[in-house]
XYZ file of C-alpha atoms in Angstrom:
677
model
C -11.249 15.367 -34.766
C -10.431 11.656 -34.540
C -12.049 9.786 -31.636
C -9.626 9.128 -28.789
C -8.453 5.522 -28.427
C -9.717 3.555 -25.429
C -6.330 3.536 -23.694
C -6.097 7.364 -23.813
C -9.581 7.554 -22.265
C -8.733 5.147 -19.408
C -7.878 6.310 -15.882
C -6.721 3.945 -13.130
C -7.041 5.782 -9.843
C -7.046 5.033 -6.147
C -8.743 6.943 -3.386
C -6.378 7.099 -0.419
C -6.407 8.903 2.934
C -6.107 8.750 6.717
C -8.826 6.755 8.500
C -12.082 8.782 8.728
C -11.177 11.477 6.172
C -14.150 10.290 4.096
C -12.594 8.178 1.302
C -15.427 5.698 1.040
C -18.068 8.472 1.092
C -16.207 10.150 -1.799
C -16.189 6.816 -3.708
C -19.910 6.305 -3.076
C -20.723 9.781 -4.446
C -18.588 9.134 -7.523
C -20.557 5.931 -8.206
C -23.839 7.776 -7.751
C -22.988 10.685 -10.084
C -21.523 8.424 -12.779
C -24.725 6.374 -12.742
C -23.186 3.206 -11.268
C -25.351 3.279 -8.109
C -29.010 4.255 -7.974
C -28.954 5.279 -4.333
C -26.353 6.816 -2.086
C -24.675 4.338 0.271
C -23.601 5.716 3.637
C -20.673 4.328 5.618
C -22.266 5.122 8.987
C -25.397 3.098 8.102
C -23.227 0.167 6.932
C -24.739 0.635 3.463
C -21.705 1.651 1.390
C -21.336 -0.301 -1.877
C -17.536 -0.347 -1.644
C -17.536 -1.654 1.954
C -19.096 -5.038 1.201
C -17.541 -7.238 3.914
C -19.691 -7.689 7.071
C -16.648 -6.710 9.187
C -16.411 -3.417 7.236
C -20.099 -2.636 7.592
C -20.095 -3.195 11.360
C -16.964 -1.192 12.077
C -17.606 1.546 9.490
C -14.057 1.170 8.124
C -12.597 -0.162 4.872
C -10.475 -3.312 5.185
C -9.929 -4.598 1.655
C -9.523 -2.457 -1.401
C -12.576 -2.735 -3.649
C -12.218 -2.252 -7.411
C -14.925 -0.724 -9.555
C -15.314 0.781 -13.030
C -17.391 3.801 -14.009
C -17.771 6.196 -16.949
C -17.466 9.981 -16.780
C -17.821 12.183 -19.872
C -15.924 10.028 -22.394
C -13.455 8.453 -19.942
C -13.498 4.988 -18.360
C -12.368 5.299 -14.742
C -11.205 2.260 -12.756
C -11.294 3.119 -9.048
C -9.761 1.347 -6.082
C -11.121 2.511 -2.696
C -8.359 1.693 -0.212
C -8.333 1.290 3.597
C -7.058 4.138 5.796
C -6.234 2.042 8.844
C -2.521 1.430 9.335
C -3.036 -2.316 9.981
C -4.103 -2.672 6.341
C -1.251 -0.660 4.818
C -0.475 -3.591 2.489
C -3.814 -3.013 0.733
C -2.811 0.587 -0.004
C 0.715 -0.418 -1.003
C -0.396 -3.031 -3.499
C -3.068 -0.738 -4.931
C -0.604 2.126 -5.470
C 1.794 -0.303 -7.161
C -0.690 -0.796 -10.013
C -2.375 2.613 -10.228
C -1.555 5.523 -12.526
C -3.007 8.262 -10.303
C -4.412 8.884 -6.836
C -7.003 11.127 -5.243
C -5.764 11.914 -1.727
C -8.594 12.931 0.603
C -7.890 15.210 3.589
C -10.239 16.267 6.371
C -10.670 20.084 6.352
C -10.580 20.164 10.171
C -7.771 17.691 10.992
C -5.637 18.488 7.928
C -2.603 16.307 7.203
C -2.867 13.341 9.596
C -0.195 10.671 10.266
C -1.676 8.029 7.981
C -2.228 10.564 5.170
C 1.529 11.212 5.325
C 2.180 7.467 5.048
C -0.039 7.025 1.964
C 1.409 10.177 0.372
C 4.947 8.818 0.760
C 3.819 5.400 -0.545
C 2.447 7.158 -3.650
C 5.745 9.046 -4.036
C 7.663 5.763 -3.749
C 5.806 4.401 -6.800
C 5.885 7.778 -8.618
C 2.083 8.113 -8.658
C 0.701 11.576 -9.667
C -1.910 12.924 -7.246
C -4.784 15.345 -6.898
C -5.944 16.343 -3.410
C -9.530 16.784 -2.221
C -10.110 18.678 1.037
C -13.299 17.057 2.329
C -15.676 17.930 5.221
C -15.759 21.683 4.396
C -19.198 21.705 6.112
C -17.688 20.882 9.538
C -17.158 23.488 12.251
C -13.489 24.478 12.266
C -12.907 23.594 8.582
C -9.943 25.581 7.256
C -9.008 25.028 3.600
C -5.926 27.278 3.629
C -4.579 25.696 6.815
C -4.669 22.268 5.117
C -2.731 23.733 2.144
C -0.169 25.201 4.591
C 0.262 21.801 6.294
C 0.714 20.112 2.895
C 3.455 22.628 2.016
C 5.263 21.894 5.290
C 5.019 18.094 5.134
C 5.388 17.194 1.449
C 7.927 17.901 -1.280
C 5.395 18.360 -4.129
C 3.770 21.800 -4.424
C 0.036 21.869 -3.487
C -1.798 24.142 -5.921
C -5.401 25.231 -5.157
C -7.517 25.205 -8.343
C -10.614 26.099 -6.295
C -11.351 28.120 -3.174
C -14.341 27.576 -0.850
C -17.149 30.124 -0.427
C -18.387 30.378 3.168
C -21.603 32.229 4.074
C -20.858 32.832 7.752
C -20.000 29.338 9.044
C -21.850 27.567 6.204
C -20.037 26.102 3.188
C -22.073 27.218 0.180
C -20.004 26.417 -2.920
C -16.610 26.698 -4.622
C -14.948 29.211 -6.939
C -13.177 27.625 -9.903
C -9.973 29.666 -10.274
C -9.389 28.574 -13.887
C -12.776 29.615 -15.316
C -13.346 32.369 -12.729
C -16.915 31.230 -11.920
C -18.647 29.922 -8.802
C -20.314 26.482 -8.594
C -23.384 26.026 -6.360
C -24.896 22.571 -5.758
C -28.613 21.845 -5.731
C -29.642 20.038 -2.516
C -32.948 18.784 -3.957
C -31.219 16.613 -6.583
C -28.736 15.312 -3.947
C -26.012 17.399 -5.558
C -26.408 15.720 -8.971
C -27.014 19.164 -10.500
C -25.098 22.363 -9.914
C -25.339 25.873 -11.319
C -22.518 28.106 -12.493
C -22.898 31.689 -11.238
C -20.860 34.893 -11.018
C -18.343 35.204 -8.157
C -19.876 37.056 -5.140
C -18.549 40.634 -4.822
C -16.663 40.074 -1.553
C -14.699 37.183 -3.137
C -13.665 38.863 -6.428
C -10.346 40.235 -5.152
C -9.356 36.994 -3.346
C -10.208 34.903 -6.446
C -8.123 37.258 -8.647
C -5.107 36.977 -6.320
C -5.364 33.170 -6.053
C -5.656 32.800 -9.859
C -2.574 35.002 -10.266
C -0.688 32.768 -7.769
C -1.815 29.662 -9.700
C -0.443 31.059 -12.988
C 2.810 32.205 -11.341
C 3.412 28.766 -9.820
C 2.713 27.061 -13.157
C 5.125 29.468 -14.890
C 7.832 28.240 -12.468
C 7.060 24.609 -13.300
C 6.257 24.656 -17.016
C 8.451 26.222 -19.759
C 5.658 26.948 -22.248
C 3.691 28.691 -19.487
C 6.774 30.682 -18.393
C 7.203 32.013 -21.924
C 3.550 33.123 -22.117
C 3.644 34.635 -18.634
C 6.842 36.637 -19.203
C 5.547 37.776 -22.608
C 2.644 39.402 -20.733
C -0.012 38.253 -23.232
C -3.421 36.822 -22.189
C -3.370 33.218 -20.934
C -6.325 31.015 -21.888
C -8.084 28.465 -19.626
C -6.942 25.680 -21.990
C -3.293 26.711 -21.617
C -3.621 26.705 -17.809
C -5.184 23.208 -17.903
C -2.453 21.899 -20.186
C 0.363 23.285 -18.005
C -1.381 21.923 -14.888
C -1.715 18.469 -16.444
C 1.995 18.379 -17.409
C 3.116 19.551 -13.961
C 0.827 17.001 -12.225
C 1.980 14.053 -14.342
C 5.638 14.978 -13.841
C 4.984 15.003 -10.042
C 5.900 18.693 -9.681
C 2.524 19.778 -8.346
C -0.711 18.486 -6.847
C -3.968 20.286 -7.797
C -6.137 20.821 -4.695
C -9.963 20.874 -4.756
C -12.463 21.122 -1.915
C -15.999 20.138 -0.990
C -18.175 18.073 1.317
C -18.862 14.533 0.113
C -21.474 13.874 2.815
C -23.405 17.000 1.749
C -22.985 16.002 -1.949
C -20.935 19.080 -2.840
C -17.792 19.218 -4.944
C -17.600 15.696 -6.422
C -18.130 16.394 -10.149
C -15.109 18.766 -10.346
C -13.008 15.961 -8.773
C -14.082 13.652 -11.614
C -13.265 16.382 -14.136
C -9.845 16.800 -12.512
C -9.220 13.029 -12.703
C -9.920 13.130 -16.446
C -8.101 16.439 -17.075
C -5.002 16.170 -14.887
C -4.281 12.535 -14.039
C -2.456 10.337 -16.579
C -3.873 7.683 -18.867
C -1.840 4.422 -19.088
C -0.151 5.963 -22.169
C 1.148 8.963 -20.204
C 3.089 6.944 -17.668
C 6.624 5.656 -18.326
C 6.826 2.099 -19.756
C 6.861 -0.587 -17.072
C 10.263 -2.181 -16.376
C 11.072 -5.801 -15.692
C 13.797 -8.442 -16.007
C 13.997 -11.184 -18.629
C 14.259 -14.333 -16.437
C 16.538 -16.049 -19.014
C 19.027 -13.315 -19.893
C 18.623 -11.306 -16.614
C 18.617 -8.142 -18.779
C 16.196 -5.258 -18.228
C 13.130 -5.269 -20.491
C 10.481 -2.605 -20.949
C 6.833 -2.901 -21.985
C 4.947 0.082 -23.362
C 1.265 0.479 -22.616
C -0.107 -0.903 -25.867
C -2.182 -3.863 -27.099
C 0.450 -4.534 -29.779
C 3.225 -5.332 -27.244
C 3.639 -8.827 -25.691
C 1.556 -9.484 -22.583
C 2.791 -8.251 -19.176
C 0.370 -8.225 -16.220
C 0.852 -8.094 -12.455
C -1.300 -10.031 -9.985
C -1.734 -7.419 -7.249
C -4.344 -9.095 -5.096
C -5.813 -12.534 -4.460
C -9.228 -12.818 -2.871
C -11.471 -15.729 -1.929
C -14.957 -15.406 -3.191
C -17.454 -18.084 -2.196
C -14.575 -20.513 -1.935
C -13.143 -19.714 -5.381
C -9.861 -17.931 -5.953
C -10.247 -14.554 -7.615
C -7.020 -12.902 -8.833
C -6.913 -9.182 -9.582
C -4.602 -8.176 -12.445
C -3.240 -4.924 -13.794
C -2.507 -5.426 -17.501
C 0.452 -3.263 -18.509
C 0.789 -4.406 -22.118
C -0.788 -6.874 -24.542
C -4.139 -8.619 -24.189
C -5.744 -11.451 -22.224
C -8.616 -13.587 -23.541
C -11.097 -15.627 -21.529
C -10.289 -19.309 -22.013
C -6.709 -18.495 -23.059
C -3.381 -19.536 -21.539
C -0.844 -17.280 -19.819
C 2.632 -17.928 -18.435
C 3.444 -17.162 -14.797
C 7.125 -16.192 -15.078
C 7.554 -15.848 -11.288
C 6.537 -19.489 -10.724
C 7.608 -20.797 -14.192
C 4.156 -22.349 -14.697
C 1.461 -22.139 -17.360
C -1.977 -21.037 -16.155
C -5.395 -21.150 -17.774
C -7.831 -18.223 -17.639
C -11.253 -19.742 -16.945
C -13.184 -16.455 -16.751
C -12.416 -12.787 -17.130
C -14.428 -10.328 -15.030
C -14.862 -6.590 -14.733
C -15.480 -5.859 -11.075
C -17.953 -3.503 -9.477
C -17.044 -3.882 -5.789
C -18.300 -7.444 -5.051
C -20.584 -7.636 -8.117
C -19.107 -8.602 -11.456
C -19.617 -8.579 -15.192
C -18.165 -11.248 -17.539
C -16.015 -10.028 -20.415
C -14.311 -11.892 -23.245
C -11.043 -9.961 -23.442
C -9.093 -7.295 -21.613
C -6.244 -5.173 -22.868
C -3.370 -2.888 -21.800
C -4.225 -0.350 -19.125
C -7.113 -2.310 -17.585
C -7.713 -3.625 -14.054
C -9.612 -6.930 -14.203
C -10.275 -10.012 -12.094
C -9.645 -13.574 -13.251
C -10.966 -16.979 -12.171
C -8.978 -20.147 -12.780
C -5.409 -19.219 -11.778
C -4.297 -21.981 -9.401
C -0.629 -21.164 -8.723
C -0.600 -17.370 -8.995
C -0.115 -15.345 -5.819
C 0.205 -11.629 -5.021
C 3.134 -10.004 -6.799
C 3.487 -12.631 -9.565
C 3.924 -11.605 -13.197
C 1.808 -13.110 -15.990
C 3.229 -12.812 -19.492
C 3.608 -14.331 -22.913
C 5.854 -17.440 -22.730
C 7.684 -16.470 -25.944
C 8.560 -13.058 -24.429
C 9.062 -13.740 -20.708
C 9.411 -10.853 -18.240
C 9.331 -10.554 -14.447
C 7.998 -7.194 -13.267
C 9.444 -5.518 -10.196
C 8.398 -7.408 -7.072
C 6.184 -5.794 -4.454
C 7.728 -5.344 -1.006
C 5.694 -6.692 1.886
C 5.876 -5.511 5.461
C 7.086 -7.883 8.147
C 4.489 -8.729 10.822
C 5.121 -7.237 14.285
C 2.506 -8.902 16.479
C 1.459 -12.521 16.916
C -0.963 -14.641 18.914
C -1.450 -18.343 19.514
C -4.595 -19.862 18.035
C -6.128 -23.319 18.433
C -9.221 -25.106 17.195
C -11.912 -25.862 19.786
C -12.664 -29.385 18.490
C -10.965 -31.972 16.285
C -13.502 -31.230 13.540
C -12.451 -27.561 13.635
C -8.764 -28.524 13.468
C -8.931 -29.586 9.797
C -11.061 -26.572 8.889
C -8.563 -24.257 10.624
C -5.545 -25.421 8.604
C -7.455 -25.048 5.317
C -8.894 -21.660 6.277
C -5.495 -20.264 7.320
C -3.924 -21.510 4.076
C -6.605 -19.619 2.139
C -6.231 -16.447 4.222
C -2.419 -16.358 3.857
C -2.879 -16.737 0.083
C -5.046 -13.647 0.187
C -2.996 -11.533 2.613
C 0.823 -11.504 2.291
C 1.224 -9.709 5.660
C -0.428 -12.579 7.556
C 2.039 -15.294 8.571
C 1.199 -18.677 10.107
C 3.775 -20.809 11.906
C 3.626 -24.006 13.914
C 5.891 -23.780 16.969
C 7.352 -27.170 17.861
C 8.475 -26.159 21.376
C 5.032 -25.041 22.521
C 3.046 -27.202 20.036
C 1.033 -24.102 19.148
C -0.204 -22.602 15.910
C 0.840 -18.923 15.855
C -0.575 -16.242 13.555
C 1.325 -12.975 13.032
C 0.134 -9.709 11.517
C 0.376 -5.937 11.324
C -1.523 -4.981 14.484
C -4.223 -5.932 16.989
C -7.095 -4.949 14.650
C -5.583 -6.988 11.791
C -5.516 -10.186 13.893
C -8.945 -9.453 15.382
C -10.445 -9.330 11.877
C -8.636 -12.520 10.811
C -10.124 -14.368 13.820
C -13.551 -12.889 13.075
C -13.340 -14.119 9.464
C -12.278 -17.607 10.609
C -15.423 -17.810 12.732
C -17.794 -16.312 10.180
C -16.640 -17.171 6.703
C -15.027 -20.503 7.479
C -17.285 -21.521 10.334
C -14.288 -22.516 12.468
C -14.464 -22.181 16.256
C -11.114 -21.111 17.722
C -9.550 -20.112 21.037
C -7.095 -17.249 20.898
C -4.131 -16.635 23.207
C -2.784 -13.257 24.298
C -1.007 -11.192 21.624
C 2.777 -11.515 21.647
C 5.555 -9.461 20.159
C 7.629 -10.856 17.293
C 11.288 -10.377 18.286
C 14.428 -10.563 16.123
C 18.067 -11.480 16.791
C 21.266 -9.812 15.567
C 25.006 -9.640 16.295
C 27.205 -6.967 17.898
C 30.725 -7.747 16.620
C 32.526 -8.997 13.501
C 33.730 -12.594 13.233
C 35.175 -15.018 10.681
C 33.882 -18.581 10.672
C 34.167 -21.768 8.644
C 31.896 -24.738 8.012
C 32.847 -28.127 6.560
C 30.559 -30.962 5.530
C 32.080 -34.263 4.433
C 29.759 -37.251 4.672
C 28.218 -40.072 2.713
C 24.471 -39.742 2.226
C 22.697 -42.652 0.518
C 25.691 -44.192 -1.379
C 26.977 -40.757 -2.493
C 29.770 -38.659 -1.043
C 28.850 -35.022 -0.284
C 31.502 -32.394 0.349
C 31.359 -28.650 0.972
C 33.638 -26.159 2.691
C 32.673 -22.492 3.149
C 34.379 -19.565 4.856
C 32.331 -16.511 5.942
C 32.827 -13.060 7.407
C 29.925 -11.707 9.533
C 29.533 -8.152 10.816
C 26.641 -6.087 12.277
C 24.650 -4.062 9.708
C 22.985 -0.759 10.603
C 19.534 -0.943 12.214
C 16.815 -1.522 9.650
C 19.225 -2.514 6.850
C 18.035 -6.150 6.796
C 20.372 -9.020 5.877
C 22.904 -8.678 3.110
C 24.832 -11.571 1.525
C 27.755 -10.956 -0.826
C 29.728 -13.783 -2.484
C 33.298 -12.725 -3.330
C 34.885 -16.198 -3.395
C 37.167 -17.041 -6.338
C 35.311 -19.378 -8.791
C 38.418 -21.621 -8.753
C 37.889 -22.248 -5.024
C 34.109 -22.721 -5.311
C 32.592 -22.931 -8.836
C 29.740 -20.482 -9.595
C 27.096 -23.216 -9.870
C 27.315 -23.803 -6.087
C 26.885 -20.131 -5.100
C 23.086 -20.316 -5.067
C 23.141 -23.309 -2.673
C 25.518 -21.447 -0.347
C 23.171 -18.442 -0.230
C 20.199 -20.780 0.343
C 22.008 -22.446 3.276
C 22.754 -19.071 4.893
C 19.182 -17.804 4.398
C 17.737 -20.979 5.953
C 20.040 -20.608 8.971
C 18.884 -16.977 9.359
C 15.286 -18.046 9.868
C 16.040 -18.918 13.478
C 18.762 -17.336 15.595
C 20.792 -19.011 18.325
C 19.374 -17.197 21.386
C 15.667 -18.040 21.309
C 15.048 -19.091 17.707
C 13.800 -15.686 16.478
C 14.555 -14.651 12.864
C 17.928 -12.955 12.307
C 18.129 -9.387 10.962
C 20.647 -6.588 10.225
C 23.614 -8.890 9.574
C 26.068 -8.454 6.685
C 27.727 -11.632 5.386
C 30.563 -12.051 2.929
C 31.446 -15.491 1.524
C 35.225 -15.171 1.233
C 36.576 -18.664 0.691
C 36.142 -22.409 0.766
C 37.319 -25.536 -1.014
C 36.225 -27.719 -3.930
C 36.721 -31.459 -4.424
C 36.184 -32.854 -7.932
C 33.464 -35.539 -7.899
C 32.583 -35.101 -4.196
C 31.474 -31.464 -3.978
C 27.674 -31.153 -4.156
C 24.940 -28.533 -3.768
C 23.763 -30.320 -0.610
C 27.292 -30.300 0.828
C 27.773 -26.552 0.329
C 24.309 -25.750 1.625
C 24.890 -27.628 4.906
C 28.447 -26.249 5.279
C 27.256 -22.641 4.745
C 24.438 -23.158 7.285
C 26.864 -24.496 9.888
C 29.389 -21.687 9.234
C 26.678 -19.079 9.744
C 25.367 -20.660 12.955
C 28.835 -20.962 14.512
C 29.729 -17.417 13.480
C 26.458 -16.055 14.856
C 27.051 -17.675 18.263
C 30.542 -16.185 18.467
C 29.483 -12.676 17.367
C 27.882 -11.587 20.672
C 24.203 -12.050 19.649
C 21.386 -9.929 21.148
C 17.580 -9.911 20.985
C 15.849 -6.971 19.271
C 12.281 -5.781 19.812
C 10.007 -3.835 17.413
C 9.820 -0.085 18.094
C 6.744 1.764 16.844
C 6.289 5.413 15.911
C 3.167 6.487 17.791
C 1.308 9.632 16.763
C -1.240 10.929 19.293
C -3.662 13.812 18.754
C -4.968 14.902 22.169
C -6.899 17.892 23.566
C -4.321 20.351 24.989
C -5.332 19.874 28.634
C -4.334 16.166 28.584
C -0.920 16.624 26.901
C 0.977 16.277 30.221
C -0.831 13.024 31.140
C -0.246 11.558 27.665
C 3.497 12.358 27.802
C 3.797 10.943 31.338
C 2.089 7.729 30.234
C 4.398 7.356 27.198
C 7.467 7.783 29.452
C 6.155 5.074 31.800
C 6.016 2.721 28.762
C 9.768 3.133 28.032
C 8.804 5.556 25.242
C 10.930 8.344 23.829
C 9.106 11.596 22.955
C 10.172 12.873 19.503
C 8.118 16.063 19.308
C 5.100 17.887 20.755
C 3.318 20.275 18.340
C 0.455 22.413 19.646
C -2.212 22.831 16.925
C -4.812 25.231 18.327
C -6.968 23.394 20.883
C -5.189 20.050 20.322
C -1.593 18.858 20.519
C 0.175 16.292 18.381
C 2.594 14.092 20.342
C 5.043 11.931 18.362
C 6.974 9.228 20.202
C 8.916 6.010 19.686
C 7.658 3.229 21.938
C 8.428 -0.530 22.153
C 5.462 -2.505 20.794
C 5.411 -4.715 23.903
C 4.443 -1.660 25.996
C 1.556 -0.748 23.682
C -0.820 -3.692 24.156
C -4.187 -2.342 25.226
C -2.943 1.234 24.733
C -6.124 2.397 22.981
C -8.212 1.620 26.107
C -5.712 3.317 28.444
C -5.508 6.406 26.216
C -9.301 6.684 26.068
C -9.702 6.525 29.829
C -6.877 9.047 30.403
C -8.393 11.610 27.991
C -12.167 11.043 28.512
C -12.255 9.281 25.129
C -11.136 12.403 23.258
C -7.605 11.506 22.074
C -6.856 9.389 19.004
C -3.630 7.670 18.033
C -2.087 5.712 15.190
C 1.099 3.701 15.150
C 3.391 2.368 12.470
C 6.450 0.128 12.681
C 9.747 2.052 12.802
C 12.669 -0.311 13.435
C 14.046 -3.051 15.690
C 16.213 -2.150 18.670
C 17.952 -3.861 21.597
C 15.596 -5.155 24.262
């Protein structure tokens, strides 16, 4: 049999989950069993390899996604361990954008939690095949089949158990592999590095037979070849089951579910086997799509070294003051010392060094090819979401969407010496994190930073003090509002002036009307090219977009407005880009004022898990915060309360919730939409 090519043996996977489901512990075990780490790192001791930032080690959470490479059997697995905390959703989003598969970790006690739903839907958005690992089977109250039931209720893809847990009383003692029909038992003395395969215990034989039958039936529904075999009534081999399972997983029809306890070192090797057996290699995924910047036509790049280069910069990170850019190479090759073309910025860039990452350690390599995740030193202009390609075959890959910040706080340097450091440090941090925004407010003469939540900003301030040695004072957090309109209007703007010896003319007519909540701004140009030639359309759009940055009520950004450019005038020799830009800006501002503008505030979806006896207090508190209860679901001893609450009413909520529930309730929140104040 011919040896498999490197690209077929490559797996690019992410480990994603709700906060505290045990993602990082799973990653640490994977590194240990694949021989990448010589000792087990524990999150609760601040010793995990993947959590290398001091802020991560102190808080016991993951903040940035760490990339690492390991070998299992004959496959090369690139792993990204992602954060579970909602404030760092961008890290998950940009990781899923470049991955081919994901391992979603669930807690066997809590089941499907709010943030695990978010990451699952993010993976669906990018069409990423998944396998699920039900972790913490050693905990009291662990219920594997309840987690499967919750997955069926919440997700569209079919969860398919390929293992079932064996419990001796309350103790988790191993798993039964439904495909091979054998039980796996881990050896505690070798820290789970060795396991033995034994016969299924008598009391489990019937359950295992029924579950295997269900597995085959489900696959027969999803896979034609399997259906034929199943209906024919002949014997079905383990290999045929694996093949059907792989096809159904890659085509997003099903999600194989495994179980174990990462902390007790049980169940990790089968997860690695499942990654190799069921998740796609770069060759199994559809070719990546992009646009040719010159012709504006769609281009595709297959995952092959022979195709022209196409790579996406999915993360920028500062490392000892130097800019490290993480790339996913979709096609072609990159060589250390070579040149690449950044089609998003229309600039050439030089690759100084090429590195394979192992969390924050690194290994120099000379070349990297299609399907790999690598880091690069030397790219000066490239930022997150940019495409690098071959200049002779330019392509711009689909842009990544970034979330808009919802919370901001004023920040100032303590001394003049810190002032210079602060500007430089913030420039570097915004390069690294697209969800962090920095703005200087003229009215209050304050520097304002905006982000995804209180924890996000707290960590930014902590990094300013530690990494950049900058002493700062921080104001109280403030909500980022928006402005919109409530009625339709028609407005016109004219600019006719001499600027520096040259006449500038522009005349633009607009229609404005309110869009639906959450639709964002939409500009359509329907003007006849005889009235305004096409070459001025871009300037008109630019003028409108600039005017939208600050509304007419209190200078907040404008959202949910639909604009149609319907008319205007053209004067041979006088009409200019500048003229149309200023005219369009003025037309928008006048129209906005006349269209009954209002201020909007961010509304968050809050998900609270509380012990049953405090449900009444929690609901009462939400109502007092102008909240709107969406649902209350009792789940045994706890209740899940879902509500929509204005962000302004949620400052300090974690402290209030703790004191109202004796520290026993937990909550997570995610931005929903903007609504009238």
